[in-house]
Coordinates of C-alpha atoms in Angstrom, one line a residue:
X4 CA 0.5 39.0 13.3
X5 CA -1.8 40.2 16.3
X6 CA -5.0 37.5 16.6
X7 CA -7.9 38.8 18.5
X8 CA -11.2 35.9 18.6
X9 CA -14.1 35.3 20.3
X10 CA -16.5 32.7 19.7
X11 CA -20.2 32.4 20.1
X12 CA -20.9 29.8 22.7
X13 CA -24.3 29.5 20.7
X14 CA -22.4 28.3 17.4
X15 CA -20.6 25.6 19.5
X16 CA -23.5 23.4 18.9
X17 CA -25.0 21.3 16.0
X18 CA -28.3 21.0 15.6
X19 CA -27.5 16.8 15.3
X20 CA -26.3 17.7 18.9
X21 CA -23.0 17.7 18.4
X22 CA -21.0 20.1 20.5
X23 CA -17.9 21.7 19.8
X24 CA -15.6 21.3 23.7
X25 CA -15.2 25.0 24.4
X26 CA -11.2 24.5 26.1
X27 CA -10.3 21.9 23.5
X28 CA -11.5 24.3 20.3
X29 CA -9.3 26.9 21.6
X30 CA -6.4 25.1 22.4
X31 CA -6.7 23.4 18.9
X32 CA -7.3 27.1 17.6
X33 CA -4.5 28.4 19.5
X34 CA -1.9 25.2 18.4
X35 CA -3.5 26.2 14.4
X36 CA -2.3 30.0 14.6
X37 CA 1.0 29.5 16.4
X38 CA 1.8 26.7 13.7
X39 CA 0.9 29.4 11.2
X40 CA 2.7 32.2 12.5
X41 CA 5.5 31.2 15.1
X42 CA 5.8 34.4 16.1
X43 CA 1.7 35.6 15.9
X44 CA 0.4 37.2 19.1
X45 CA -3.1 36.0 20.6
X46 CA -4.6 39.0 22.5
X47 CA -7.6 37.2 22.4
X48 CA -9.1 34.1 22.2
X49 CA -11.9 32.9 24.5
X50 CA -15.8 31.8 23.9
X51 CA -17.7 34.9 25.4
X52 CA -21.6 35.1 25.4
X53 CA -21.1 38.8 26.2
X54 CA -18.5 40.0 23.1
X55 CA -20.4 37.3 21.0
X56 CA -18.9 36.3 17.6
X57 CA -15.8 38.2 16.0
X58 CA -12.5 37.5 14.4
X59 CA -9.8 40.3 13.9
X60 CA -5.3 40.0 12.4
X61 CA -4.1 42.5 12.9
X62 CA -7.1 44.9 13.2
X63 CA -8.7 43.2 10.0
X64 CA -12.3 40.9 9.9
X65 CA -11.6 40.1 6.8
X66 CA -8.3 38.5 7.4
X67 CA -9.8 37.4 11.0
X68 CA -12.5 35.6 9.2
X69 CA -10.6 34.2 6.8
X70 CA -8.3 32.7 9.3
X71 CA -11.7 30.9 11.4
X72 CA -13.1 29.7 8.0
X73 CA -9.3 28.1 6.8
X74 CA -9.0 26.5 10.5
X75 CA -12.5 25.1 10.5
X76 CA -12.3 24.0 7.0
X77 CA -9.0 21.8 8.2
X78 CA -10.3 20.9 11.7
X79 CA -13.7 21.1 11.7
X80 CA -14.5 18.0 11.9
X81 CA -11.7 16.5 13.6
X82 CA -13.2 14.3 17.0
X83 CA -11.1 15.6 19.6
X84 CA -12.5 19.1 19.8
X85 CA -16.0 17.6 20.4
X86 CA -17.2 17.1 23.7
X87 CA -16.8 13.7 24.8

């Protein structure tokens, strides 16, 4: 399994002001896909402004998509990815 992800920065906020903690949502992220696949490779995983918004395993956006929807889904909402 070879993860490539980069985030948005501009969908790290809510509009209630709420804001997703850049480091800790990709450390959660990362801990997420390694517990899913021990032996998954991250190639890339950062928040970019210049790549913007896409999801890829193993060349798929389908399969990368699916992957950011299941892991928000389960951690979404959990406090310590939020900025404190």
């Amino acid at each position: 399994m070879i993860v490539e992800i980069s985030i948005c920065p501009t969908t790290l906020q809510f509009s209630n002001g709420d804001t997703y903690d850049p480091e800790r949502l990709l450390n959660c992220l990362r801990q997420y896909i390694i517990k899913l696949n021990p032996d998954a490779t991250i190639e890339t995983l950062q928040v970019s402004y210049r790549q913007g918004g896409w999801a890829r395993v193993d060349g798929c956006s389908d399969q990368g998509n699916e992957l950011l929807s299941e892991f928000f889904a389960k951690h979404g909402n959990d406090e310590n990815i939020f900025t404190p």
